[in-house]
Amino acid sequence: MNRKITLIMSTAAALALFARPTFAASDQSSQSTTSQNSSINSSISSSSSSSSSSSSSSSSSKISSSNTSTSSSSQSQQSSSTSSKTSSQNKQSSHAKPKPTKPKHQKKLPTGWRKAGKKRYYLKKGKRLKGLHKVGKYHYLFDKYGYVMTGLRKKPHASSYVYLNRYGHQQFKNTRTSKRYYWISHTGKVTGVKNYAKNISQRPNMPTGCEITAATMMINFAGHHITKEQAARVMPRSSNPNKGFIGSPYKEYPAGYWVAPLGLRSTVKHYLGTADVMTGCSLGSLEKKLIRGHLVVVWVRWVDGFYNHALALTGYHGNTIYFNDPWTGSKRSMSRSQFYYHWRLNARRALSY
C-alpha cells in the first residue's frame, strides 16, 4: 500500500517536472502568439487604417468627382436652361410686334395750288399732280410736267376725249365754245362735235368748183382767211384728176369737170403746211379729225343730183353727220348710213390736214 502511494507520488512528481517546460513554452508561445496577434492586429489595424484612409480618400475622390459631375451637370442644365430661355426670348422678341416709335418731327410738305408764270399746277405733299385728278369740286387734267390743261384733250390711257374749260375744269354736260359745240356725256366723255365753219357757196361763178370751194371752207376754219378765187389760182390744172383740176372750175361741164384728193393736196399744203389724203379710210377716222377741230372734204355721188360732188364735213353726233354744202350754200345733215352710202359710191375719197 505504501509502495503504491509512493509510486503514485513519484509518478505525480515526474509529471510535474515534465509539465513545467511545457507551461513555459506554452507561456512563450502564448506570449509569441500574443505578440504575433498584436503585430497582426497592428498590421490589420494599419491595413484597416490604410484601407480606411484609402477608402476614405477614394470615397472622398468619388464624392468630389460626383460633386464635380453634379456641379458640371448642374451648370450644363443651367446653361441649357439659360440657352433655352434666351432662345425662347429671341423667338418671343422675333414674333413680338415692334414697339411704335415716336416719329421724328418732320417738315410739313407743301400742298395746294401754285403758279409758274401764267401756268398753274397743284402740289400734293410736295409733288406735282399728273394726269386726271379731282381737286376740290372739280376734275383737272395735268400734263407730264404737272401743268393744268384746257380745251379738248385725249383722256389718259383711253381713246376717248374730255373737254376742259378755260379754268381747267372738266365738263360733264354739253358745252358751247366760240368755234364749236360739244356733246358730252355725264361721265365726261365727248360723244360728238359740230364745228362752226362758215359756209361758202360755189355759185354763181364756179359751177363746177365744188371741190375747191369745200377746201376753201376747210382752210378758212383752220385760220387762214382766203377766198375761193385765191385758192383756185393756186390749184394746179391737169387732164389727170390726181394731178390737178380737169378744165376750169369757172365753166360748166364738160369744159369744167373735177379734181381728186391727190390733185388738190398741194393746194391745201400750200396754205396749211400739211395735207392728209384719207381716201379709203373708215367713218371713225373722219370723226377723229372732226372732234379735233379739223374739217374734212369728202367726195360723194348722187347728192344734189350730181354724179360727182364734194362736201365739207363739219361734225357728227349719234346717228347724224353734219356738213356744209357748196352747191346750196347751206349747213346740212344726213344719217350716218345715208352718208356712208353716197360716200362709198365715190370710193370713200377724203382730204384733210
PDB file of C-alpha atoms in Angstrom, residues 24 27 73 86 96 100 168 200 205 227 230 242 273 329:
ATOM      1  CA  ALA A  24       6.838  27.824 -20.063  1.00  0.00           C
ATOM      2  CA  ASP A  27       3.612  30.857 -21.995  1.00  0.00           C
ATOM      3  CA  SER A  73     -24.338  68.671 -64.835  1.00  0.00           C
ATOM      4  CA  THR A  86     -32.593  83.059 -74.454  1.00  0.00           C
ATOM      5  CA  ALA A  96     -43.406  90.322 -80.823  1.00  0.00           C
ATOM      6  CA  PRO A 100     -44.134 102.053 -82.091  1.00  0.00           C
ATOM      7  CA  GLY A 168     -59.197 123.649-116.422  1.00  0.00           C
ATOM      8  CA  ILE A 200     -69.244 129.367-148.794  1.00  0.00           C
ATOM      9  CA  ASN A 205     -69.169 131.973-160.656  1.00  0.00           C
ATOM     10  CA  THR A 227     -61.280 133.391-150.900  1.00  0.00           C
ATOM     11  CA  GLN A 230     -57.433 132.800-154.388  1.00  0.00           C
ATOM     12  CA  ASN A 242     -54.913 113.053-159.409  1.00  0.00           C
ATOM     13  CA  GLY A 273     -48.246 123.417-144.427  1.00  0.00           C
ATOM     14  CA  GLY A 329     -74.539 127.305-149.705  1.00  0.00           C
TER      15      GLY A 329
END
